[in-house]
Amino acid sequence: MRIKLFSAFFIGAFVLGACNKENDNPEPIITDNKATEVKNLDASSNQKWVYFSFSEGKIVDVTDPKNELTWDIAFNRLNVQTNGGTSGRGQGGVFNSFKTDFSLVTEAPASGYTFDEEIEIQGMPGTPVIKSSVNKAITGTAASSNPTGWINYIPPTGQSMQPTVQITKNVYVVKTASGKFAKIQLTGYHNDKNTSGFITFQYQLSQDGKF
């Protein structure tokens, strides 16, 4: 199955910007609504995935992502994986609430989750199609007229040489590797120096699916 995405490599060539390194494992911030905010998580590398544990509240080192259960969600620029389906042996999956108010998502649904699958990603014109395992419910898209993932990459048009990104701010319910639930809202793709690939999000973990 082919989805209209640009590979992270080619998107990075346009929007990577400066290469200043930020804190690889930003300190989570507990907000008033019992959510945890993570600012500027560095997912800017084109070659590697960054693995995050909701229960640990931090980036975790993973050597065998398809078999380890220590991670729940992973980021690679616009792309997102969960620990399930073709990405891992956990119970991961994603439900898109299509709500943009974090507080209005109060319960994890019993069904309707999308599981990771291997898809074909179209690169720039004249480049080969590559395969990658992602979760289509949340992963970013390119030039979509109706984006449902967390971000939509819009290539340069006309005389403009600068691409833009559209962040949907949808709230998603993610099944963790162990079968618990977290709701997550991704709100930023650039750090304070306007370098792309630095993701800001808030999440709330639940043992029973109640938020």
JSON list of C-alpha atoms in Angstrom, two decimals:
[
{"chain": "A", "resi": 1, "resn": "MET", "atom": "CA", "xyz": [0.00, 0.00, 0.00]},
{"chain": "A", "resi": 2, "resn": "ARG", "atom": "CA", "xyz": [1.37, 3.41, -0.91]},
{"chain": "A", "resi": 3, "resn": "ILE", "atom": "CA", "xyz": [0.61, 6.51, 1.11]},
{"chain": "A", "resi": 4, "resn": "LYS", "atom": "CA", "xyz": [1.30, 10.07, 0.04]},
{"chain": "A", "resi": 5, "resn": "LEU", "atom": "CA", "xyz": [4.23, 10.82, 2.31]},
{"chain": "A", "resi": 6, "resn": "PHE", "atom": "CA", "xyz": [7.68, 12.11, 1.60]},
{"chain": "A", "resi": 7, "resn": "SER", "atom": "CA", "xyz": [10.45, 10.10, 3.19]},
{"chain": "A", "resi": 8, "resn": "ALA", "atom": "CA", "xyz": [12.04, 11.68, 6.25]},
{"chain": "A", "resi": 9, "resn": "PHE", "atom": "CA", "xyz": [15.32, 11.96, 4.36]},
{"chain": "A", "resi": 10, "resn": "PHE", "atom": "CA", "xyz": [13.94, 14.22, 1.65]},
{"chain": "A", "resi": 11, "resn": "ILE", "atom": "CA", "xyz": [11.82, 16.29, 4.00]},
{"chain": "A", "resi": 12, "resn": "GLY", "atom": "CA", "xyz": [14.89, 16.78, 6.14]},
{"chain": "A", "resi": 13, "resn": "ALA", "atom": "CA", "xyz": [16.79, 18.12, 3.16]},
{"chain": "A", "resi": 14, "resn": "PHE", "atom": "CA", "xyz": [14.29, 20.99, 2.95]},
{"chain": "A", "resi": 15, "resn": "VAL", "atom": "CA", "xyz": [13.39, 21.75, 6.55]},
{"chain": "A", "resi": 16, "resn": "LEU", "atom": "CA", "xyz": [16.20, 20.54, 8.77]},
{"chain": "A", "resi": 17, "resn": "GLY", "atom": "CA", "xyz": [17.65, 24.01, 9.11]},
{"chain": "A", "resi": 18, "resn": "ALA", "atom": "CA", "xyz": [20.43, 24.54, 11.61]},
{"chain": "A", "resi": 19, "resn": "CYS", "atom": "CA", "xyz": [22.07, 21.49, 13.16]},
{"chain": "A", "resi": 20, "resn": "ASN", "atom": "CA", "xyz": [22.35, 22.74, 16.72]},
{"chain": "A", "resi": 21, "resn": "LYS", "atom": "CA", "xyz": [21.96, 19.93, 19.23]},
{"chain": "A", "resi": 22, "resn": "GLU", "atom": "CA", "xyz": [19.36, 20.35, 21.96]},
{"chain": "A", "resi": 23, "resn": "ASN", "atom": "CA", "xyz": [18.83, 18.27, 25.09]},
{"chain": "A", "resi": 24, "resn": "ASP", "atom": "CA", "xyz": [18.34, 14.72, 23.78]},
{"chain": "A", "resi": 25, "resn": "ASN", "atom": "CA", "xyz": [16.07, 13.83, 26.70]},
{"chain": "A", "resi": 26, "resn": "PRO", "atom": "CA", "xyz": [14.10, 16.93, 27.69]},
{"chain": "A", "resi": 27, "resn": "GLU", "atom": "CA", "xyz": [12.76, 17.13, 31.22]},
{"chain": "A", "resi": 28, "resn": "PRO", "atom": "CA", "xyz": [8.98, 16.43, 31.23]},
{"chain": "A", "resi": 29, "resn": "ILE", "atom": "CA", "xyz": [6.77, 19.14, 32.74]},
{"chain": "A", "resi": 30, "resn": "ILE", "atom": "CA", "xyz": [3.65, 18.23, 34.72]},
{"chain": "A", "resi": 31, "resn": "THR", "atom": "CA", "xyz": [0.86, 20.65, 33.77]},
{"chain": "A", "resi": 32, "resn": "ASP", "atom": "CA", "xyz": [-2.22, 21.69, 35.73]},
{"chain": "A", "resi": 33, "resn": "ASN", "atom": "CA", "xyz": [-4.50, 19.33, 33.80]},
{"chain": "A", "resi": 34, "resn": "LYS", "atom": "CA", "xyz": [-2.53, 16.27, 35.02]},
{"chain": "A", "resi": 35, "resn": "ALA", "atom": "CA", "xyz": [-0.88, 15.96, 31.64]},
{"chain": "A", "resi": 36, "resn": "THR", "atom": "CA", "xyz": [2.85, 15.76, 31.10]},
{"chain": "A", "resi": 37, "resn": "GLU", "atom": "CA", "xyz": [4.41, 18.10, 28.55]},
{"chain": "A", "resi": 38, "resn": "VAL", "atom": "CA", "xyz": [7.56, 17.18, 26.66]},
{"chain": "A", "resi": 39, "resn": "LYS", "atom": "CA", "xyz": [9.22, 20.09, 24.86]},
{"chain": "A", "resi": 40, "resn": "ASN", "atom": "CA", "xyz": [11.59, 19.84, 21.91]},
{"chain": "A", "resi": 41, "resn": "LEU", "atom": "CA", "xyz": [12.14, 16.09, 21.82]},
{"chain": "A", "resi": 42, "resn": "ASP", "atom": "CA", "xyz": [14.92, 15.69, 19.26]},
{"chain": "A", "resi": 43, "resn": "ALA", "atom": "CA", "xyz": [13.56, 13.54, 16.43]},
{"chain": "A", "resi": 44, "resn": "SER", "atom": "CA", "xyz": [15.47, 15.49, 13.78]},
{"chain": "A", "resi": 45, "resn": "SER", "atom": "CA", "xyz": [17.70, 12.66, 12.57]},
{"chain": "A", "resi": 46, "resn": "ASN", "atom": "CA", "xyz": [16.78, 11.26, 9.19]},
{"chain": "A", "resi": 47, "resn": "GLN", "atom": "CA", "xyz": [18.33, 7.88, 9.95]},
{"chain": "A", "resi": 48, "resn": "LYS", "atom": "CA", "xyz": [17.10, 6.90, 13.41]},
{"chain": "A", "resi": 49, "resn": "TRP", "atom": "CA", "xyz": [13.93, 6.55, 15.45]},
{"chain": "A", "resi": 50, "resn": "VAL", "atom": "CA", "xyz": [13.61, 8.02, 18.95]},
{"chain": "A", "resi": 51, "resn": "TYR", "atom": "CA", "xyz": [11.76, 5.74, 21.38]},
{"chain": "A", "resi": 52, "resn": "PHE", "atom": "CA", "xyz": [9.66, 7.09, 24.25]},
{"chain": "A", "resi": 53, "resn": "SER", "atom": "CA", "xyz": [8.07, 5.40, 27.26]},
{"chain": "A", "resi": 54, "resn": "PHE", "atom": "CA", "xyz": [4.90, 6.95, 28.67]},
{"chain": "A", "resi": 55, "resn": "SER", "atom": "CA", "xyz": [5.30, 5.19, 32.02]},
{"chain": "A", "resi": 56, "resn": "GLU", "atom": "CA", "xyz": [8.95, 6.25, 32.37]},
{"chain": "A", "resi": 57, "resn": "GLY", "atom": "CA", "xyz": [8.22, 9.69, 31.00]},
{"chain": "A", "resi": 58, "resn": "LYS", "atom": "CA", "xyz": [11.41, 9.78, 28.95]},
{"chain": "A", "resi": 59, "resn": "ILE", "atom": "CA", "xyz": [13.33, 8.65, 25.90]},
{"chain": "A", "resi": 60, "resn": "VAL", "atom": "CA", "xyz": [14.52, 5.06, 26.30]},
{"chain": "A", "resi": 61, "resn": "ASP", "atom": "CA", "xyz": [17.40, 3.22, 24.67]},
{"chain": "A", "resi": 62, "resn": "VAL", "atom": "CA", "xyz": [16.17, 0.43, 22.42]},
{"chain": "A", "resi": 63, "resn": "THR", "atom": "CA", "xyz": [18.36, -2.02, 20.53]},
{"chain": "A", "resi": 64, "resn": "ASP", "atom": "CA", "xyz": [15.68, -4.43, 19.28]},
{"chain": "A", "resi": 65, "resn": "PRO", "atom": "CA", "xyz": [12.48, -2.40, 18.78]},
{"chain": "A", "resi": 66, "resn": "LYS", "atom": "CA", "xyz": [10.46, -5.23, 17.26]},
{"chain": "A", "resi": 67, "resn": "ASN", "atom": "CA", "xyz": [10.90, -7.37, 20.37]},
{"chain": "A", "resi": 68, "resn": "GLU", "atom": "CA", "xyz": [11.43, -5.00, 23.30]},
{"chain": "A", "resi": 69, "resn": "LEU", "atom": "CA", "xyz": [8.46, -3.81, 25.36]},
{"chain": "A", "resi": 70, "resn": "THR", "atom": "CA", "xyz": [10.23, -0.89, 27.03]},
{"chain": "A", "resi": 71, "resn": "TRP", "atom": "CA", "xyz": [8.94, 1.68, 24.53]},
{"chain": "A", "resi": 72, "resn": "ASP", "atom": "CA", "xyz": [5.42, 2.83, 23.64]},
{"chain": "A", "resi": 73, "resn": "ILE", "atom": "CA", "xyz": [5.78, 5.38, 20.85]},
{"chain": "A", "resi": 74, "resn": "ALA", "atom": "CA", "xyz": [8.60, 6.36, 18.49]},
{"chain": "A", "resi": 75, "resn": "PHE", "atom": "CA", "xyz": [9.32, 9.42, 16.38]},
{"chain": "A", "resi": 76, "resn": "ASN", "atom": "CA", "xyz": [11.33, 10.01, 13.21]},
{"chain": "A", "resi": 77, "resn": "ARG", "atom": "CA", "xyz": [10.71, 13.57, 12.06]},
{"chain": "A", "resi": 78, "resn": "LEU", "atom": "CA", "xyz": [7.08, 13.50, 10.80]},
{"chain": "A", "resi": 79, "resn": "ASN", "atom": "CA", "xyz": [6.71, 9.75, 11.20]},
{"chain": "A", "resi": 80, "resn": "VAL", "atom": "CA", "xyz": [5.30, 7.91, 14.21]},
{"chain": "A", "resi": 81, "resn": "GLN", "atom": "CA", "xyz": [5.33, 4.26, 15.31]},
{"chain": "A", "resi": 82, "resn": "THR", "atom": "CA", "xyz": [3.67, 2.48, 18.21]},
{"chain": "A", "resi": 83, "resn": "ASN", "atom": "CA", "xyz": [4.80, -0.75, 19.83]},
{"chain": "A", "resi": 84, "resn": "GLY", "atom": "CA", "xyz": [2.46, -3.04, 17.93]},
{"chain": "A", "resi": 85, "resn": "GLY", "atom": "CA", "xyz": [1.56, -4.28, 14.48]},
{"chain": "A", "resi": 86, "resn": "THR", "atom": "CA", "xyz": [4.59, -4.41, 12.20]},
{"chain": "A", "resi": 87, "resn": "SER", "atom": "CA", "xyz": [6.63, -2.15, 14.50]},
{"chain": "A", "resi": 88, "resn": "GLY", "atom": "CA", "xyz": [6.74, -4.22, 17.68]},
{"chain": "A", "resi": 89, "resn": "ARG", "atom": "CA", "xyz": [5.32, -7.15, 19.61]},
{"chain": "A", "resi": 90, "resn": "GLY", "atom": "CA", "xyz": [3.44, -4.97, 22.09]},
{"chain": "A", "resi": 91, "resn": "GLN", "atom": "CA", "xyz": [-0.25, -4.06, 22.12]},
{"chain": "A", "resi": 92, "resn": "GLY", "atom": "CA", "xyz": [0.26, -0.65, 20.54]},
{"chain": "A", "resi": 93, "resn": "GLY", "atom": "CA", "xyz": [-2.32, 1.08, 18.36]},
{"chain": "A", "resi": 94, "resn": "VAL", "atom": "CA", "xyz": [-3.82, 4.54, 17.80]},
{"chain": "A", "resi": 95, "resn": "PHE", "atom": "CA", "xyz": [-7.34, 5.97, 17.87]},
{"chain": "A", "resi": 96, "resn": "ASN", "atom": "CA", "xyz": [-7.88, 9.44, 16.37]},
{"chain": "A", "resi": 97, "resn": "SER", "atom": "CA", "xyz": [-10.49, 11.34, 18.36]},
{"chain": "A", "resi": 98, "resn": "PHE", "atom": "CA", "xyz": [-10.57, 14.18, 15.80]},
{"chain": "A", "resi": 99, "resn": "LYS", "atom": "CA", "xyz": [-10.86, 16.54, 18.80]},
{"chain": "A", "resi": 100, "resn": "THR", "atom": "CA", "xyz": [-8.40, 19.35, 19.37]},
{"chain": "A", "resi": 101, "resn": "ASP", "atom": "CA", "xyz": [-9.35, 20.13, 22.98]},
{"chain": "A", "resi": 102, "resn": "PHE", "atom": "CA", "xyz": [-7.21, 17.87, 25.14]},
{"chain": "A", "resi": 103, "resn": "SER", "atom": "CA", "xyz": [-9.65, 17.98, 28.06]},
{"chain": "A", "resi": 104, "resn": "LEU", "atom": "CA", "xyz": [-12.57, 16.69, 25.98]},
{"chain": "A", "resi": 105, "resn": "VAL", "atom": "CA", "xyz": [-11.02, 13.25, 25.48]},
{"chain": "A", "resi": 106, "resn": "THR", "atom": "CA", "xyz": [-12.01, 11.57, 28.73]},
{"chain": "A", "resi": 107, "resn": "GLU", "atom": "CA", "xyz": [-12.09, 7.87, 27.93]},
{"chain": "A", "resi": 108, "resn": "ALA", "atom": "CA", "xyz": [-10.24, 5.42, 25.70]},
{"chain": "A", "resi": 109, "resn": "PRO", "atom": "CA", "xyz": [-12.57, 3.68, 23.24]},
{"chain": "A", "resi": 110, "resn": "ALA", "atom": "CA", "xyz": [-12.90, -0.09, 23.29]},
{"chain": "A", "resi": 111, "resn": "SER", "atom": "CA", "xyz": [-12.36, -0.42, 19.53]},
{"chain": "A", "resi": 112, "resn": "GLY", "atom": "CA", "xyz": [-11.43, 1.52, 16.42]},
{"chain": "A", "resi": 113, "resn": "TYR", "atom": "CA", "xyz": [-7.66, 1.45, 16.80]},
{"chain": "A", "resi": 114, "resn": "THR", "atom": "CA", "xyz": [-5.25, 1.57, 13.86]},
{"chain": "A", "resi": 115, "resn": "PHE", "atom": "CA", "xyz": [-2.23, -0.71, 14.09]},
{"chain": "A", "resi": 116, "resn": "ASP", "atom": "CA", "xyz": [1.18, -0.17, 12.58]},
{"chain": "A", "resi": 117, "resn": "GLU", "atom": "CA", "xyz": [1.79, -1.52, 9.12]},
{"chain": "A", "resi": 118, "resn": "GLU", "atom": "CA", "xyz": [4.55, -1.45, 6.56]},
{"chain": "A", "resi": 119, "resn": "ILE", "atom": "CA", "xyz": [3.77, 1.04, 3.82]},
{"chain": "A", "resi": 120, "resn": "GLU", "atom": "CA", "xyz": [5.44, 2.42, 0.73]},
{"chain": "A", "resi": 121, "resn": "ILE", "atom": "CA", "xyz": [6.56, 6.02, 1.10]},
{"chain": "A", "resi": 122, "resn": "GLN", "atom": "CA", "xyz": [7.00, 8.09, -2.03]},
{"chain": "A", "resi": 123, "resn": "GLY", "atom": "CA", "xyz": [10.16, 10.18, -2.11]},
{"chain": "A", "resi": 124, "resn": "MET", "atom": "CA", "xyz": [10.84, 13.22, -4.24]},
{"chain": "A", "resi": 125, "resn": "PRO", "atom": "CA", "xyz": [10.19, 12.88, -8.00]},
{"chain": "A", "resi": 126, "resn": "GLY", "atom": "CA", "xyz": [12.70, 10.57, -9.63]},
{"chain": "A", "resi": 127, "resn": "THR", "atom": "CA", "xyz": [13.63, 8.82, -6.39]},
{"chain": "A", "resi": 128, "resn": "PRO", "atom": "CA", "xyz": [12.72, 5.28, -5.40]},
{"chain": "A", "resi": 129, "resn": "VAL", "atom": "CA", "xyz": [9.81, 4.36, -3.17]},
{"chain": "A", "resi": 130, "resn": "ILE", "atom": "CA", "xyz": [10.93, 3.14, 0.25]},
{"chain": "A", "resi": 131, "resn": "LYS", "atom": "CA", "xyz": [9.18, 0.92, 2.79]},
{"chain": "A", "resi": 132, "resn": "SER", "atom": "CA", "xyz": [8.70, 1.83, 6.42]},
{"chain": "A", "resi": 133, "resn": "SER", "atom": "CA", "xyz": [6.56, 0.67, 9.34]},
{"chain": "A", "resi": 134, "resn": "VAL", "atom": "CA", "xyz": [4.38, 3.50, 10.67]},
{"chain": "A", "resi": 135, "resn": "ASN", "atom": "CA", "xyz": [0.99, 4.10, 12.26]},
{"chain": "A", "resi": 136, "resn": "LYS", "atom": "CA", "xyz": [-1.14, 5.79, 9.60]},
{"chain": "A", "resi": 137, "resn": "ALA", "atom": "CA", "xyz": [-3.63, 7.22, 12.10]},
{"chain": "A", "resi": 138, "resn": "ILE", "atom": "CA", "xyz": [-1.06, 9.58, 13.60]},
{"chain": "A", "resi": 139, "resn": "THR", "atom": "CA", "xyz": [1.98, 9.72, 11.30]},
{"chain": "A", "resi": 140, "resn": "GLY", "atom": "CA", "xyz": [2.52, 12.88, 9.27]},
{"chain": "A", "resi": 141, "resn": "THR", "atom": "CA", "xyz": [1.51, 13.32, 5.64]},
{"chain": "A", "resi": 142, "resn": "ALA", "atom": "CA", "xyz": [2.67, 15.43, 2.72]},
{"chain": "A", "resi": 143, "resn": "ALA", "atom": "CA", "xyz": [0.51, 17.79, 0.68]},
{"chain": "A", "resi": 144, "resn": "SER", "atom": "CA", "xyz": [-2.70, 16.21, 1.95]},
{"chain": "A", "resi": 145, "resn": "SER", "atom": "CA", "xyz": [-5.94, 18.08, 1.33]},
{"chain": "A", "resi": 146, "resn": "ASN", "atom": "CA", "xyz": [-7.51, 16.40, 4.36]},
{"chain": "A", "resi": 147, "resn": "PRO", "atom": "CA", "xyz": [-4.76, 15.54, 6.85]},
{"chain": "A", "resi": 148, "resn": "THR", "atom": "CA", "xyz": [-5.66, 13.29, 9.76]},
{"chain": "A", "resi": 149, "resn": "GLY", "atom": "CA", "xyz": [-2.15, 12.63, 11.04]},
{"chain": "A", "resi": 150, "resn": "TRP", "atom": "CA", "xyz": [-0.48, 14.97, 13.51]},
{"chain": "A", "resi": 151, "resn": "ILE", "atom": "CA", "xyz": [1.26, 17.10, 10.87]},
{"chain": "A", "resi": 152, "resn": "ASN", "atom": "CA", "xyz": [1.01, 17.84, 7.15]},
{"chain": "A", "resi": 153, "resn": "TYR", "atom": "CA", "xyz": [4.12, 18.86, 5.20]},
{"chain": "A", "resi": 154, "resn": "ILE", "atom": "CA", "xyz": [3.43, 21.35, 2.42]},
{"chain": "A", "resi": 155, "resn": "PRO", "atom": "CA", "xyz": [6.26, 21.59, -0.15]},
{"chain": "A", "resi": 156, "resn": "PRO", "atom": "CA", "xyz": [7.41, 24.92, -1.57]},
{"chain": "A", "resi": 157, "resn": "THR", "atom": "CA", "xyz": [5.06, 26.28, -4.21]},
{"chain": "A", "resi": 158, "resn": "GLY", "atom": "CA", "xyz": [5.46, 28.96, -6.84]},
{"chain": "A", "resi": 159, "resn": "GLN", "atom": "CA", "xyz": [8.33, 31.32, -6.11]},
{"chain": "A", "resi": 160, "resn": "SER", "atom": "CA", "xyz": [8.50, 30.38, -2.43]},
{"chain": "A", "resi": 161, "resn": "MET", "atom": "CA", "xyz": [11.49, 28.23, -1.52]},
{"chain": "A", "resi": 162, "resn": "GLN", "atom": "CA", "xyz": [10.28, 27.56, 2.00]},
{"chain": "A", "resi": 163, "resn": "PRO", "atom": "CA", "xyz": [8.04, 24.61, 2.88]},
{"chain": "A", "resi": 164, "resn": "THR", "atom": "CA", "xyz": [5.42, 24.94, 5.58]},
{"chain": "A", "resi": 165, "resn": "VAL", "atom": "CA", "xyz": [3.88, 22.53, 8.05]},
{"chain": "A", "resi": 166, "resn": "GLN", "atom": "CA", "xyz": [0.31, 22.31, 9.26]},
{"chain": "A", "resi": 167, "resn": "ILE", "atom": "CA", "xyz": [-0.10, 20.79, 12.73]},
{"chain": "A", "resi": 168, "resn": "THR", "atom": "CA", "xyz": [-3.61, 19.39, 13.18]},
{"chain": "A", "resi": 169, "resn": "LYS", "atom": "CA", "xyz": [-3.44, 19.27, 17.02]},
{"chain": "A", "resi": 170, "resn": "ASN", "atom": "CA", "xyz": [-5.70, 16.23, 16.99]},
{"chain": "A", "resi": 171, "resn": "VAL", "atom": "CA", "xyz": [-5.84, 14.32, 20.28]},
{"chain": "A", "resi": 172, "resn": "TYR", "atom": "CA", "xyz": [-5.02, 10.63, 19.87]},
{"chain": "A", "resi": 173, "resn": "VAL", "atom": "CA", "xyz": [-5.49, 7.70, 22.23]},
{"chain": "A", "resi": 174, "resn": "VAL", "atom": "CA", "xyz": [-2.48, 5.40, 22.10]},
{"chain": "A", "resi": 175, "resn": "LYS", "atom": "CA", "xyz": [-2.43, 1.85, 23.37]},
{"chain": "A", "resi": 176, "resn": "THR", "atom": "CA", "xyz": [0.87, 1.27, 25.13]},
{"chain": "A", "resi": 177, "resn": "ALA", "atom": "CA", "xyz": [3.08, -1.77, 24.74]},
{"chain": "A", "resi": 178, "resn": "SER", "atom": "CA", "xyz": [1.55, -3.29, 27.88]},
{"chain": "A", "resi": 179, "resn": "GLY", "atom": "CA", "xyz": [-2.06, -2.51, 26.95]},
{"chain": "A", "resi": 180, "resn": "LYS", "atom": "CA", "xyz": [-2.55, 0.63, 29.02]},
{"chain": "A", "resi": 181, "resn": "PHE", "atom": "CA", "xyz": [-3.72, 3.88, 27.46]},
{"chain": "A", "resi": 182, "resn": "ALA", "atom": "CA", "xyz": [-2.31, 7.35, 26.90]},
{"chain": "A", "resi": 183, "resn": "LYS", "atom": "CA", "xyz": [-3.89, 10.33, 25.22]},
{"chain": "A", "resi": 184, "resn": "ILE", "atom": "CA", "xyz": [-1.44, 12.51, 23.33]},
{"chain": "A", "resi": 185, "resn": "GLN", "atom": "CA", "xyz": [-1.54, 15.82, 21.49]},
{"chain": "A", "resi": 186, "resn": "LEU", "atom": "CA", "xyz": [1.43, 16.90, 19.38]},
{"chain": "A", "resi": 187, "resn": "THR", "atom": "CA", "xyz": [1.70, 20.68, 19.17]},
{"chain": "A", "resi": 188, "resn": "GLY", "atom": "CA", "xyz": [5.14, 21.64, 17.89]},
{"chain": "A", "resi": 189, "resn": "TYR", "atom": "CA", "xyz": [7.72, 20.65, 15.27]},
{"chain": "A", "resi": 190, "resn": "HIS", "atom": "CA", "xyz": [10.38, 23.37, 15.71]},
{"chain": "A", "resi": 191, "resn": "ASN", "atom": "CA", "xyz": [12.57, 24.30, 18.66]},
{"chain": "A", "resi": 192, "resn": "ASP", "atom": "CA", "xyz": [13.28, 27.82, 19.91]},
{"chain": "A", "resi": 193, "resn": "LYS", "atom": "CA", "xyz": [15.91, 28.26, 17.17]},
{"chain": "A", "resi": 194, "resn": "ASN", "atom": "CA", "xyz": [13.34, 27.28, 14.51]},
{"chain": "A", "resi": 195, "resn": "THR", "atom": "CA", "xyz": [15.11, 24.01, 13.78]},
{"chain": "A", "resi": 196, "resn": "SER", "atom": "CA", "xyz": [12.66, 21.39, 12.53]},
{"chain": "A", "resi": 197, "resn": "GLY", "atom": "CA", "xyz": [12.30, 17.86, 13.86]},
{"chain": "A", "resi": 198, "resn": "PHE", "atom": "CA", "xyz": [12.02, 18.91, 17.52]},
{"chain": "A", "resi": 199, "resn": "ILE", "atom": "CA", "xyz": [8.65, 17.70, 18.72]},
{"chain": "A", "resi": 200, "resn": "THR", "atom": "CA", "xyz": [6.57, 19.15, 21.54]},
{"chain": "A", "resi": 201, "resn": "PHE", "atom": "CA", "xyz": [3.65, 17.17, 22.89]},
{"chain": "A", "resi": 202, "resn": "GLN", "atom": "CA", "xyz": [1.51, 16.61, 25.96]},
{"chain": "A", "resi": 203, "resn": "TYR", "atom": "CA", "xyz": [0.21, 13.27, 27.15]},
{"chain": "A", "resi": 204, "resn": "GLN", "atom": "CA", "xyz": [-1.70, 11.68, 30.01]},
{"chain": "A", "resi": 205, "resn": "LEU", "atom": "CA", "xyz": [-1.27, 8.04, 30.98]},
{"chain": "A", "resi": 206, "resn": "SER", "atom": "CA", "xyz": [-4.17, 5.95, 32.28]},
{"chain": "A", "resi": 207, "resn": "GLN", "atom": "CA", "xyz": [-4.26, 2.46, 33.73]},
{"chain": "A", "resi": 208, "resn": "ASP", "atom": "CA", "xyz": [-7.97, 1.90, 33.01]},
{"chain": "A", "resi": 209, "resn": "GLY", "atom": "CA", "xyz": [-8.66, 4.12, 30.01]},
{"chain": "A", "resi": 210, "resn": "LYS", "atom": "CA", "xyz": [-10.23, 6.95, 32.04]},
{"chain": "A", "resi": 211, "resn": "PHE", "atom": "CA", "xyz": [-8.67, 10.40, 31.70]}
]
